[in-house]
Structure formats: structure tokens, C-alpha cells
PDB file of N, CA, C and O in Angstrom:
ATOM      1  N   MET A  24       0.727  -1.359  -0.031  1.00  0.00           N
ATOM      2  CA  MET A  24       0.027  -0.140   0.020  1.00  0.00           C
ATOM      3  C   MET A  24       0.826   1.185   0.126  1.00  0.00           C
ATOM      4  O   MET A  24       0.340   2.317  -0.527  1.00  0.00           O
ATOM      5  N   LYS A  25       2.086   1.237   0.719  1.00  0.00           N
ATOM      6  CA  LYS A  25       2.955   2.420   0.871  1.00  0.00           C
ATOM      7  C   LYS A  25       3.352   2.966  -0.519  1.00  0.00           C
ATOM      8  O   LYS A  25       3.402   3.690  -1.063  1.00  0.00           O
ATOM      9  N   ASP A  26       3.889   1.746  -1.564  1.00  0.00           N
ATOM     10  CA  ASP A  26       4.292   2.013  -2.732  1.00  0.00           C
ATOM     11  C   ASP A  26       3.214   2.623  -3.663  1.00  0.00           C
ATOM     12  O   ASP A  26       3.566   3.370  -4.738  1.00  0.00           O
ATOM     13  N   VAL A  27       2.006   2.156  -3.379  1.00  0.00           N
ATOM     14  CA  VAL A  27       0.960   2.603  -4.118  1.00  0.00           C
ATOM     15  C   VAL A  27       0.558   4.133  -3.990  1.00  0.00           C
ATOM     16  O   VAL A  27       0.488   4.968  -4.975  1.00  0.00           O
ATOM     17  N   LYS A  28       0.722   4.473  -2.701  1.00  0.00           N
ATOM     18  CA  LYS A  28       0.885   6.076  -2.440  1.00  0.00           C
ATOM     19  C   LYS A  28       1.886   6.878  -2.893  1.00  0.00           C
ATOM     20  O   LYS A  28       1.620   7.872  -3.481  1.00  0.00           O
ATOM     21  N   ALA A  29       3.140   6.147  -3.087  1.00  0.00           N
ATOM     22  CA  ALA A  29       4.192   6.876  -3.669  1.00  0.00           C
ATOM     23  C   ALA A  29       3.789   7.163  -5.145  1.00  0.00           C
ATOM     24  O   ALA A  29       4.257   8.022  -5.615  1.00  0.00           O
ATOM     25  N   LYS A  30       3.718   6.079  -5.708  1.00  0.00           N
ATOM     26  CA  LYS A  30       3.237   6.014  -7.304  1.00  0.00           C
ATOM     27  C   LYS A  30       2.085   7.041  -7.492  1.00  0.00           C
ATOM     28  O   LYS A  30       2.183   7.793  -8.452  1.00  0.00           O
ATOM     29  N   VAL A  31       1.033   7.307  -6.762  1.00  0.00           N
ATOM     30  CA  VAL A  31       0.201   8.187  -6.860  1.00  0.00           C
ATOM     31  C   VAL A  31       0.770   9.884  -6.836  1.00  0.00           C
ATOM     32  O   VAL A  31       0.242  10.664  -7.553  1.00  0.00           O
ATOM     33  N   ARG A  32       1.407   9.778  -5.722  1.00  0.00           N
ATOM     34  CA  ARG A  32       2.095  11.146  -5.544  1.00  0.00           C
ATOM     35  C   ARG A  32       2.989  11.500  -6.664  1.00  0.00           C
ATOM     36  O   ARG A  32       2.756  12.747  -7.046  1.00  0.00           O
ATOM     37  N   ALA A  33       3.533  10.396  -7.429  1.00  0.00           N
ATOM     38  CA  ALA A  33       4.677  10.886  -8.365  1.00  0.00           C
ATOM     39  C   ALA A  33       3.578  11.034  -9.587  1.00  0.00           C
ATOM     40  O   ALA A  33       4.070  12.164 -10.281  1.00  0.00           O
ATOM     41  N   HIS A  34       2.697  10.611  -9.927  1.00  0.00           N
ATOM     42  CA  HIS A  34       1.661  10.781 -10.857  1.00  0.00           C
ATOM     43  C   HIS A  34       1.152  12.188 -10.620  1.00  0.00           C
ATOM     44  O   HIS A  34       1.110  13.073 -11.813  1.00  0.00           O
ATOM     45  N   ASP A  35       0.804  12.540  -9.778  1.00  0.00           N
ATOM     46  CA  ASP A  35       0.070  13.938  -9.545  1.00  0.00           C
ATOM     47  C   ASP A  35       1.097  15.086  -9.447  1.00  0.00           C
ATOM     48  O   ASP A  35       0.946  16.157 -10.023  1.00  0.00           O
ATOM     49  N   ALA A  36       2.392  14.583  -9.169  1.00  0.00           N
ATOM     50  CA  ALA A  36       3.637  15.549  -9.426  1.00  0.00           C
ATOM     51  C   ALA A  36       3.932  15.903 -10.790  1.00  0.00           C
ATOM     52  O   ALA A  36       3.949  16.892 -11.253  1.00  0.00           O
ATOM     53  N   ILE A  37       3.950  14.816 -11.437  1.00  0.00           N
ATOM     54  CA  ILE A  37       4.342  14.879 -13.101  1.00  0.00           C
ATOM     55  C   ILE A  37       3.271  15.580 -13.775  1.00  0.00           C
ATOM     56  O   ILE A  37       3.666  16.435 -14.679  1.00  0.00           O
ATOM     57  N   VAL A  38       2.049  15.086 -13.501  1.00  0.00           N
ATOM     58  CA  VAL A  38       0.798  15.889 -14.233  1.00  0.00           C
ATOM     59  C   VAL A  38       0.938  17.443 -13.767  1.00  0.00           C
ATOM     60  O   VAL A  38       0.530  18.481 -14.710  1.00  0.00           O
ATOM     61  N   GLY A  39       1.070  17.628 -12.524  1.00  0.00           N
ATOM     62  CA  GLY A  39       0.834  19.181 -12.033  1.00  0.00           C
ATOM     63  C   GLY A  39       2.220  19.838 -12.582  1.00  0.00           C
ATOM     64  O   GLY A  39       2.054  21.151 -12.942  1.00  0.00           O
ATOM     65  N   VAL A  40       3.382  19.324 -12.908  1.00  0.00           N
ATOM     66  CA  VAL A  40       4.423  19.865 -13.435  1.00  0.00           C
ATOM     67  C   VAL A  40       4.068  20.203 -15.231  1.00  0.00           C
ATOM     68  O   VAL A  40       4.475  21.218 -15.446  1.00  0.00           O
ATOM     69  N   LEU A  41       3.430  19.266 -15.706  1.00  0.00           N
ATOM     70  CA  LEU A  41       3.019  19.448 -17.106  1.00  0.00           C
ATOM     71  C   LEU A  41       1.953  20.595 -17.104  1.00  0.00           C
ATOM     72  O   LEU A  41       2.260  21.341 -18.235  1.00  0.00           O
ATOM     73  N   TYR A  42       1.180  20.844 -16.191  1.00  0.00           N
ATOM     74  CA  TYR A  42       0.342  21.628 -16.338  1.00  0.00           C
ATOM     75  C   TYR A  42       0.988  23.256 -16.177  1.00  0.00           C
ATOM     76  O   TYR A  42       0.719  24.181 -16.960  1.00  0.00           O
ATOM     77  N   LEU A  43       1.853  23.172 -15.090  1.00  0.00           N
ATOM     78  CA  LEU A  43       2.760  24.355 -14.990  1.00  0.00           C
ATOM     79  C   LEU A  43       3.496  24.789 -16.089  1.00  0.00           C
ATOM     80  O   LEU A  43       3.718  26.066 -16.350  1.00  0.00           O
ATOM     81  N   ILE A  44       4.327  23.835 -16.712  1.00  0.00           N
ATOM     82  CA  ILE A  44       4.967  23.965 -17.859  1.00  0.00           C
ATOM     83  C   ILE A  44       4.331  24.555 -18.992  1.00  0.00           C
ATOM     84  O   ILE A  44       4.658  25.632 -19.588  1.00  0.00           O
ATOM     85  N   SER A  45       2.832  24.169 -19.062  1.00  0.00           N
ATOM     86  CA  SER A  45       2.142  24.631 -20.275  1.00  0.00           C
ATOM     87  C   SER A  45       1.797  26.188 -20.057  1.00  0.00           C
ATOM     88  O   SER A  45       1.844  26.813 -21.087  1.00  0.00           O
ATOM     89  N   VAL A  46       1.394  26.397 -18.669  1.00  0.00           N
ATOM     90  CA  VAL A  46       0.883  27.664 -18.533  1.00  0.00           C
ATOM     91  C   VAL A  46       2.226  28.672 -18.675  1.00  0.00           C
ATOM     92  O   VAL A  46       2.097  30.011 -19.172  1.00  0.00           O
ATOM     93  N   GLY A  47       3.296  28.395 -18.121  1.00  0.00           N
ATOM     94  CA  GLY A  47       4.467  29.046 -18.010  1.00  0.00           C
ATOM     95  C   GLY A  47       4.949  29.502 -19.413  1.00  0.00           C
ATOM     96  O   GLY A  47       5.325  30.505 -19.557  1.00  0.00           O
ATOM     97  N   LEU A  48       4.947  28.403 -20.145  1.00  0.00           N
ATOM     98  CA  LEU A  48       5.410  28.629 -21.758  1.00  0.00           C
ATOM     99  C   LEU A  48       4.452  29.379 -22.253  1.00  0.00           C
ATOM    100  O   LEU A  48       5.000  30.601 -23.092  1.00  0.00           O
ATOM    101  N   THR A  49       3.163  29.400 -22.022  1.00  0.00           N
ATOM    102  CA  THR A  49       2.141  30.102 -22.714  1.00  0.00           C
ATOM    103  C   THR A  49       2.388  31.841 -22.245  1.00  0.00           C
ATOM    104  O   THR A  49       2.393  32.638 -23.028  1.00  0.00           O
ATOM    105  N   LEU A  50       2.605  31.972 -20.824  1.00  0.00           N
ATOM    106  CA  LEU A  50       2.886  33.433 -20.568  1.00  0.00           C
ATOM    107  C   LEU A  50       4.421  33.780 -20.914  1.00  0.00           C
ATOM    108  O   LEU A  50       4.286  35.128 -21.393  1.00  0.00           O
ATOM    109  N   TYR A  51       5.379  33.005 -20.960  1.00  0.00           N
ATOM    110  CA  TYR A  51       6.621  33.529 -21.310  1.00  0.00           C
ATOM    111  C   TYR A  51       6.638  33.816 -22.635  1.00  0.00           C
ATOM    112  O   TYR A  51       7.072  34.876 -23.079  1.00  0.00           O
ATOM    113  N   THR A  52       6.082  32.833 -23.471  1.00  0.00           N
ATOM    114  CA  THR A  52       6.140  33.261 -25.104  1.00  0.00           C
ATOM    115  C   THR A  52       5.058  33.796 -25.721  1.00  0.00           C
ATOM    116  O   THR A  52       4.987  34.227 -26.869  1.00  0.00           O
ATOM    117  N   GLN A  53       3.922  33.913 -24.954  1.00  0.00           N
ATOM    118  CA  GLN A  53       2.731  34.597 -25.463  1.00  0.00           C
ATOM    119  C   GLN A  53       2.167  33.766 -26.658  1.00  0.00           C
ATOM    120  O   GLN A  53       1.400  34.460 -27.460  1.00  0.00           O
ATOM    121  N   ASN A  54       2.481  32.514 -26.554  1.00  0.00           N
ATOM    122  CA  ASN A  54       1.986  31.801 -27.680  1.00  0.00           C
ATOM    123  C   ASN A  54       0.875  30.734 -27.100  1.00  0.00           C
ATOM    124  O   ASN A  54       1.102  29.896 -26.315  1.00  0.00           O
ATOM    125  N   LEU A  55      -0.489  30.918 -27.548  1.00  0.00           N
ATOM    126  CA  LEU A  55      -1.471  30.165 -27.001  1.00  0.00           C
ATOM    127  C   LEU A  55      -1.398  28.716 -27.486  1.00  0.00           C
ATOM    128  O   LEU A  55      -2.293  28.055 -26.748  1.00  0.00           O
ATOM    129  N   ASN A  56      -0.641  28.264 -28.138  1.00  0.00           N
ATOM    130  CA  ASN A  56      -0.601  26.936 -28.632  1.00  0.00           C
ATOM    131  C   ASN A  56       0.014  26.121 -27.481  1.00  0.00           C
ATOM    132  O   ASN A  56      -0.182  25.038 -27.480  1.00  0.00           O
ATOM    133  N   PHE A  57       0.810  26.503 -26.758  1.00  0.00           N
ATOM    134  CA  PHE A  57       1.306  25.650 -25.642  1.00  0.00           C
ATOM    135  C   PHE A  57       0.343  25.327 -24.705  1.00  0.00           C
ATOM    136  O   PHE A  57       0.429  24.253 -24.047  1.00  0.00           O
ATOM    137  N   LEU A  58      -0.903  25.980 -24.529  1.00  0.00           N
ATOM    138  CA  LEU A  58      -2.090  25.601 -23.782  1.00  0.00           C
ATOM    139  C   LEU A  58      -2.512  24.017 -24.195  1.00  0.00           C
ATOM    140  O   LEU A  58      -3.456  23.383 -23.385  1.00  0.00           O
ATOM    141  N   TRP A  59      -2.335  23.756 -25.499  1.00  0.00           N
ATOM    142  CA  TRP A  59      -2.762  22.374 -26.049  1.00  0.00           C
ATOM    143  C   TRP A  59      -2.108  21.311 -25.082  1.00  0.00           C
ATOM    144  O   TRP A  59      -2.437  20.232 -25.190  1.00  0.00           O
ATOM    145  N   ILE A  60      -0.921  21.640 -24.579  1.00  0.00           N
ATOM    146  CA  ILE A  60      -0.296  20.543 -23.556  1.00  0.00           C
ATOM    147  C   ILE A  60      -1.110  20.417 -22.480  1.00  0.00           C
ATOM    148  O   ILE A  60      -1.509  19.209 -22.090  1.00  0.00           O
ATOM    149  N   ALA A  61      -1.747  21.381 -21.864  1.00  0.00           N
ATOM    150  CA  ALA A  61      -2.798  21.273 -20.616  1.00  0.00           C
ATOM    151  C   ALA A  61      -4.209  20.463 -21.219  1.00  0.00           C
ATOM    152  O   ALA A  61      -4.364  19.866 -20.497  1.00  0.00           O
ATOM    153  N   VAL A  62      -4.548  20.904 -22.300  1.00  0.00           N
ATOM    154  CA  VAL A  62      -5.781  20.206 -22.997  1.00  0.00           C
ATOM    155  C   VAL A  62      -5.567  18.856 -23.151  1.00  0.00           C
ATOM    156  O   VAL A  62      -6.496  17.991 -22.932  1.00  0.00           O
ATOM    157  N   ALA A  63      -4.228  18.528 -23.807  1.00  0.00           N
ATOM    158  CA  ALA A  63      -4.165  17.020 -23.864  1.00  0.00           C
ATOM    159  C   ALA A  63      -3.759  16.077 -22.399  1.00  0.00           C
ATOM    160  O   ALA A  63      -4.652  15.046 -22.257  1.00  0.00           O
ATOM    161  N   VAL A  64      -3.001  16.874 -21.652  1.00  0.00           N
ATOM    162  CA  VAL A  64      -2.870  16.260 -20.386  1.00  0.00           C
ATOM    163  C   VAL A  64      -4.305  16.148 -19.632  1.00  0.00           C
ATOM    164  O   VAL A  64      -4.712  15.005 -19.282  1.00  0.00           O
ATOM    165  N   GLY A  65      -5.364  17.009 -19.642  1.00  0.00           N
ATOM    166  CA  GLY A  65      -6.621  16.954 -19.003  1.00  0.00           C
ATOM    167  C   GLY A  65      -7.575  16.161 -20.045  1.00  0.00           C
ATOM    168  O   GLY A  65      -8.321  15.104 -19.193  1.00  0.00           O
ATOM    169  N   GLY A  66      -7.254  15.959 -21.069  1.00  0.00           N
ATOM    170  CA  GLY A  66      -8.139  14.950 -21.867  1.00  0.00           C
ATOM    171  C   GLY A  66      -7.953  13.421 -21.529  1.00  0.00           C
ATOM    172  O   GLY A  66      -8.741  12.693 -21.408  1.00  0.00           O
ATOM    173  N   LEU A  67      -6.347  13.267 -21.316  1.00  0.00           N
ATOM    174  CA  LEU A  67      -5.836  12.025 -20.839  1.00  0.00           C
ATOM    175  C   LEU A  67      -6.447  11.588 -19.648  1.00  0.00           C
ATOM    176  O   LEU A  67      -6.858  10.523 -19.137  1.00  0.00           O
ATOM    177  N   GLN A  68      -6.583  12.746 -18.746  1.00  0.00           N
ATOM    178  CA  GLN A  68      -7.064  12.396 -17.219  1.00  0.00           C
ATOM    179  C   GLN A  68      -8.456  12.127 -17.216  1.00  0.00           C
ATOM    180  O   GLN A  68      -8.920  11.295 -16.519  1.00  0.00           O
ATOM    181  N   LEU A  69      -9.356  12.495 -18.152  1.00  0.00           N
ATOM    182  CA  LEU A  69     -10.603  12.277 -18.140  1.00  0.00           C
ATOM    183  C   LEU A  69     -10.915  10.909 -18.959  1.00  0.00           C
ATOM    184  O   LEU A  69     -11.998  10.403 -18.224  1.00  0.00           O
ATOM    185  N   ILE A  70     -10.151  10.695 -20.042  1.00  0.00           N
ATOM    186  CA  ILE A  70     -10.640   9.252 -20.334  1.00  0.00           C
ATOM    187  C   ILE A  70      -9.916   8.172 -19.674  1.00  0.00           C
ATOM    188  O   ILE A  70     -10.220   6.969 -19.957  1.00  0.00           O
ATOM    189  N   SER A  71      -8.875   8.320 -18.660  1.00  0.00           N
ATOM    190  CA  SER A  71      -8.233   7.286 -18.310  1.00  0.00           C
ATOM    191  C   SER A  71      -9.050   6.220 -17.519  1.00  0.00           C
ATOM    192  O   SER A  71      -8.715   5.253 -17.147  1.00  0.00           O
ATOM    193  N   PRO A  72      -9.966   6.840 -16.642  1.00  0.00           N
ATOM    194  CA  PRO A  72     -10.860   6.094 -15.955  1.00  0.00           C
ATOM    195  C   PRO A  72     -11.627   4.985 -16.561  1.00  0.00           C
ATOM    196  O   PRO A  72     -11.925   3.756 -16.383  1.00  0.00           O
ATOM    197  N   ALA A  73     -12.061   5.496 -17.874  1.00  0.00           N
ATOM    198  CA  ALA A  73     -13.068   4.416 -18.829  1.00  0.00           C
ATOM    199  C   ALA A  73     -12.092   3.617 -19.464  1.00  0.00           C
ATOM    200  O   ALA A  73     -12.418   2.207 -19.403  1.00  0.00           O
ATOM    201  N   THR A  74     -10.946   3.892 -19.902  1.00  0.00           N
ATOM    202  CA  THR A  74     -10.103   2.922 -20.486  1.00  0.00           C
ATOM    203  C   THR A  74      -8.926   2.266 -19.694  1.00  0.00           C
ATOM    204  O   THR A  74      -8.437   1.375 -20.235  1.00  0.00           O
ATOM    205  N   LYS A  75      -8.839   2.776 -18.465  1.00  0.00           N
ATOM    206  CA  LYS A  75      -8.017   2.076 -17.577  1.00  0.00           C
ATOM    207  C   LYS A  75      -6.486   2.145 -17.949  1.00  0.00           C
ATOM    208  O   LYS A  75      -5.722   1.301 -17.902  1.00  0.00           O
ATOM    209  N   PHE A  76      -6.151   3.172 -18.831  1.00  0.00           N
ATOM    210  CA  PHE A  76      -4.882   3.327 -19.220  1.00  0.00           C
ATOM    211  C   PHE A  76      -4.274   4.785 -19.273  1.00  0.00           C
ATOM    212  O   PHE A  76      -5.346   5.543 -19.493  1.00  0.00           O
ATOM    213  N   CYS A  77      -3.199   4.899 -18.404  1.00  0.00           N
ATOM    214  CA  CYS A  77      -2.683   6.249 -18.226  1.00  0.00           C
ATOM    215  C   CYS A  77      -1.326   6.159 -18.753  1.00  0.00           C
ATOM    216  O   CYS A  77      -0.573   5.525 -17.939  1.00  0.00           O
ATOM    217  N   PRO A  78      -0.666   7.022 -19.601  1.00  0.00           N
ATOM    218  CA  PRO A  78       0.561   7.024 -19.916  1.00  0.00           C
ATOM    219  C   PRO A  78       1.499   7.148 -18.776  1.00  0.00           C
ATOM    220  O   PRO A  78       2.598   6.585 -18.733  1.00  0.00           O
ATOM    221  N   VAL A  79       1.162   8.046 -17.778  1.00  0.00           N
ATOM    222  CA  VAL A  79       2.036   8.394 -16.707  1.00  0.00           C
ATOM    223  C   VAL A  79       2.071   7.144 -15.959  1.00  0.00           C
ATOM    224  O   VAL A  79       3.259   6.637 -15.503  1.00  0.00           O
ATOM    225  N   TYR A  80       1.181   6.372 -15.492  1.00  0.00           N
ATOM    226  CA  TYR A  80       0.831   5.271 -14.691  1.00  0.00           C
ATOM    227  C   TYR A  80       1.930   4.094 -15.295  1.00  0.00           C
ATOM    228  O   TYR A  80       2.421   3.228 -14.925  1.00  0.00           O
ATOM    229  N   PHE A  81       1.732   4.179 -16.812  1.00  0.00           N
ATOM    230  CA  PHE A  81       2.357   3.099 -17.584  1.00  0.00           C
ATOM    231  C   PHE A  81       3.857   3.160 -17.433  1.00  0.00           C
ATOM    232  O   PHE A  81       4.438   2.090 -17.125  1.00  0.00           O
ATOM    233  N   ILE A  82       4.403   4.287 -17.409  1.00  0.00           N
ATOM    234  CA  ILE A  82       5.937   4.420 -17.146  1.00  0.00           C
ATOM    235  C   ILE A  82       6.301   4.189 -15.995  1.00  0.00           C
ATOM    236  O   ILE A  82       7.220   3.771 -15.381  1.00  0.00           O
ATOM    237  N   LEU A  83       5.638   4.833 -14.820  1.00  0.00           N
ATOM    238  CA  LEU A  83       5.668   4.563 -13.296  1.00  0.00           C
ATOM    239  C   LEU A  83       5.599   3.151 -12.869  1.00  0.00           C
ATOM    240  O   LEU A  83       6.371   2.538 -11.957  1.00  0.00           O
ATOM    241  N   ASN A  84       4.604   2.323 -13.512  1.00  0.00           N
ATOM    242  CA  ASN A  84       4.573   0.814 -13.418  1.00  0.00           C
ATOM    243  C   ASN A  84       5.754   0.343 -13.803  1.00  0.00           C
ATOM    244  O   ASN A  84       6.447  -0.703 -13.107  1.00  0.00           O
ATOM    245  N   LYS A  85       6.423   0.701 -14.960  1.00  0.00           N
ATOM    246  CA  LYS A  85       7.492   0.247 -15.506  1.00  0.00           C
ATOM    247  C   LYS A  85       9.009   0.562 -14.467  1.00  0.00           C
ATOM    248  O   LYS A  85      10.036  -0.255 -14.423  1.00  0.00           O
ATOM    249  N   MET A  86       8.994   1.584 -14.010  1.00  0.00           N
ATOM    250  CA  MET A  86      10.106   2.096 -12.935  1.00  0.00           C
ATOM    251  C   MET A  86       9.931   1.391 -11.967  1.00  0.00           C
ATOM    252  O   MET A  86      11.057   1.544 -11.135  1.00  0.00           O
ATOM    253  N   MET A  87       8.816   1.240 -11.282  1.00  0.00           N
ATOM    254  CA  MET A  87       8.529   0.657 -10.016  1.00  0.00           C
ATOM    255  C   MET A  87       7.957  -0.785 -10.015  1.00  0.00           C
ATOM    256  O   MET A  87       6.826  -0.911  -9.793  1.00  0.00           O
ATOM    257  N   PRO A  88       8.752  -1.787 -10.553  1.00  0.00           N
ATOM    258  CA  PRO A  88       7.975  -3.124 -10.811  1.00  0.00           C
ATOM    259  C   PRO A  88       7.687  -3.846  -9.469  1.00  0.00           C
ATOM    260  O   PRO A  88       6.713  -4.530  -9.531  1.00  0.00           O
ATOM    261  N   GLU A  89       8.270  -3.292  -8.308  1.00  0.00           N
ATOM    262  CA  GLU A  89       7.951  -4.064  -7.373  1.00  0.00           C
ATOM    263  C   GLU A  89       6.653  -3.703  -6.600  1.00  0.00           C
ATOM    264  O   GLU A  89       6.190  -4.258  -5.607  1.00  0.00           O
ATOM    265  N   SER A  90       6.248  -2.719  -7.078  1.00  0.00           N
ATOM    266  CA  SER A  90       4.694  -2.228  -6.506  1.00  0.00           C
ATOM    267  C   SER A  90       3.738  -2.559  -7.329  1.00  0.00           C
ATOM    268  O   SER A  90       3.809  -3.222  -8.397  1.00  0.00           O
ATOM    269  N   GLU A  91       2.401  -2.532  -6.674  1.00  0.00           N
ATOM    270  CA  GLU A  91       1.187  -3.197  -7.576  1.00  0.00           C
ATOM    271  C   GLU A  91       0.869  -2.168  -8.752  1.00  0.00           C
ATOM    272  O   GLU A  91       0.927  -0.963  -8.382  1.00  0.00           O
ATOM    273  N   PRO A  92       0.841  -2.581  -9.727  1.00  0.00           N
ATOM    274  CA  PRO A  92       0.252  -1.772 -10.994  1.00  0.00           C
ATOM    275  C   PRO A  92      -0.916  -1.076 -10.652  1.00  0.00           C
ATOM    276  O   PRO A  92      -1.849  -1.674 -10.106  1.00  0.00           O
ATOM    277  N   ILE A  93      -1.065   0.168 -11.254  1.00  0.00           N
ATOM    278  CA  ILE A  93      -1.996   1.296 -11.204  1.00  0.00           C
ATOM    279  C   ILE A  93      -2.626   1.438 -12.659  1.00  0.00           C
ATOM    280  O   ILE A  93      -1.680   1.415 -13.545  1.00  0.00           O
ATOM    281  N   GLN A  94      -3.563   1.278 -12.820  1.00  0.00           N
ATOM    282  CA  GLN A  94      -4.326   1.570 -14.259  1.00  0.00           C
ATOM    283  C   GLN A  94      -3.286   0.670 -15.495  1.00  0.00           C
ATOM    284  O   GLN A  94      -2.905   1.724 -16.288  1.00  0.00           O
ATOM    285  N   ASP A  95      -3.157  -0.248 -15.446  1.00  0.00           N
ATOM    286  CA  ASP A  95      -2.532  -1.066 -16.476  1.00  0.00           C
ATOM    287  C   ASP A  95      -3.328  -1.479 -17.549  1.00  0.00           C
ATOM    288  O   ASP A  95      -2.972  -2.570 -18.223  1.00  0.00           O
ATOM    289  N   GLY A  96      -4.481  -1.016 -17.604  1.00  0.00           N
ATOM    290  CA  GLY A  96      -5.285  -1.643 -18.777  1.00  0.00           C
ATOM    291  C   GLY A  96      -6.205  -2.885 -18.523  1.00  0.00           C
ATOM    292  O   GLY A  96      -6.946  -3.289 -19.304  1.00  0.00           O
ATOM    293  N   LYS A  97      -6.152  -3.225 -17.140  1.00  0.00           N
ATOM    294  CA  LYS A  97      -6.883  -4.725 -16.946  1.00  0.00           C
ATOM    295  C   LYS A  97      -8.133  -3.975 -16.153  1.00  0.00           C
ATOM    296  O   LYS A  97      -8.350  -3.179 -15.619  1.00  0.00           O
TER     297      LYS A  97
END
């Protein structure tokens, strides 16, 4: 259970950083196209409960094989 909490925290941190990078690049360059990063991440977060697949969890499951897999498509 402890490893699952660490994996969830890592997921939240990675997704949060992606949102901040998207907004930061948009503000820094004044190019609204960088907001598509945030839209893509948000879209993936919306469909992942239905598809049971999340790219971030896919990578974390590979990096942390000793812990229980989360959203591995099953």
C-alpha cells in the first residue's frame, strides 16, 4: 500500500508539472498553442478511468515493478 501512495503522488507531481510548464510557456512566449499541452493532459485524465490506461502510470509501473500496478489496462 505504501508503494501505491508513492506512485499516486509521483503521478500527481508529474501531471502538475506538465500543467505548470504549459501555462508558464504560454505566459513566457505569449503563444497560446502551448495551452494544447494542458488540454491534452486534461483529456487523458478524463478518459483514463474509462480506458484504464494512463501514460504516466504506464511509465511509473515500468519504473517501479515491485509495487502493485495502477491503471495497467486490466
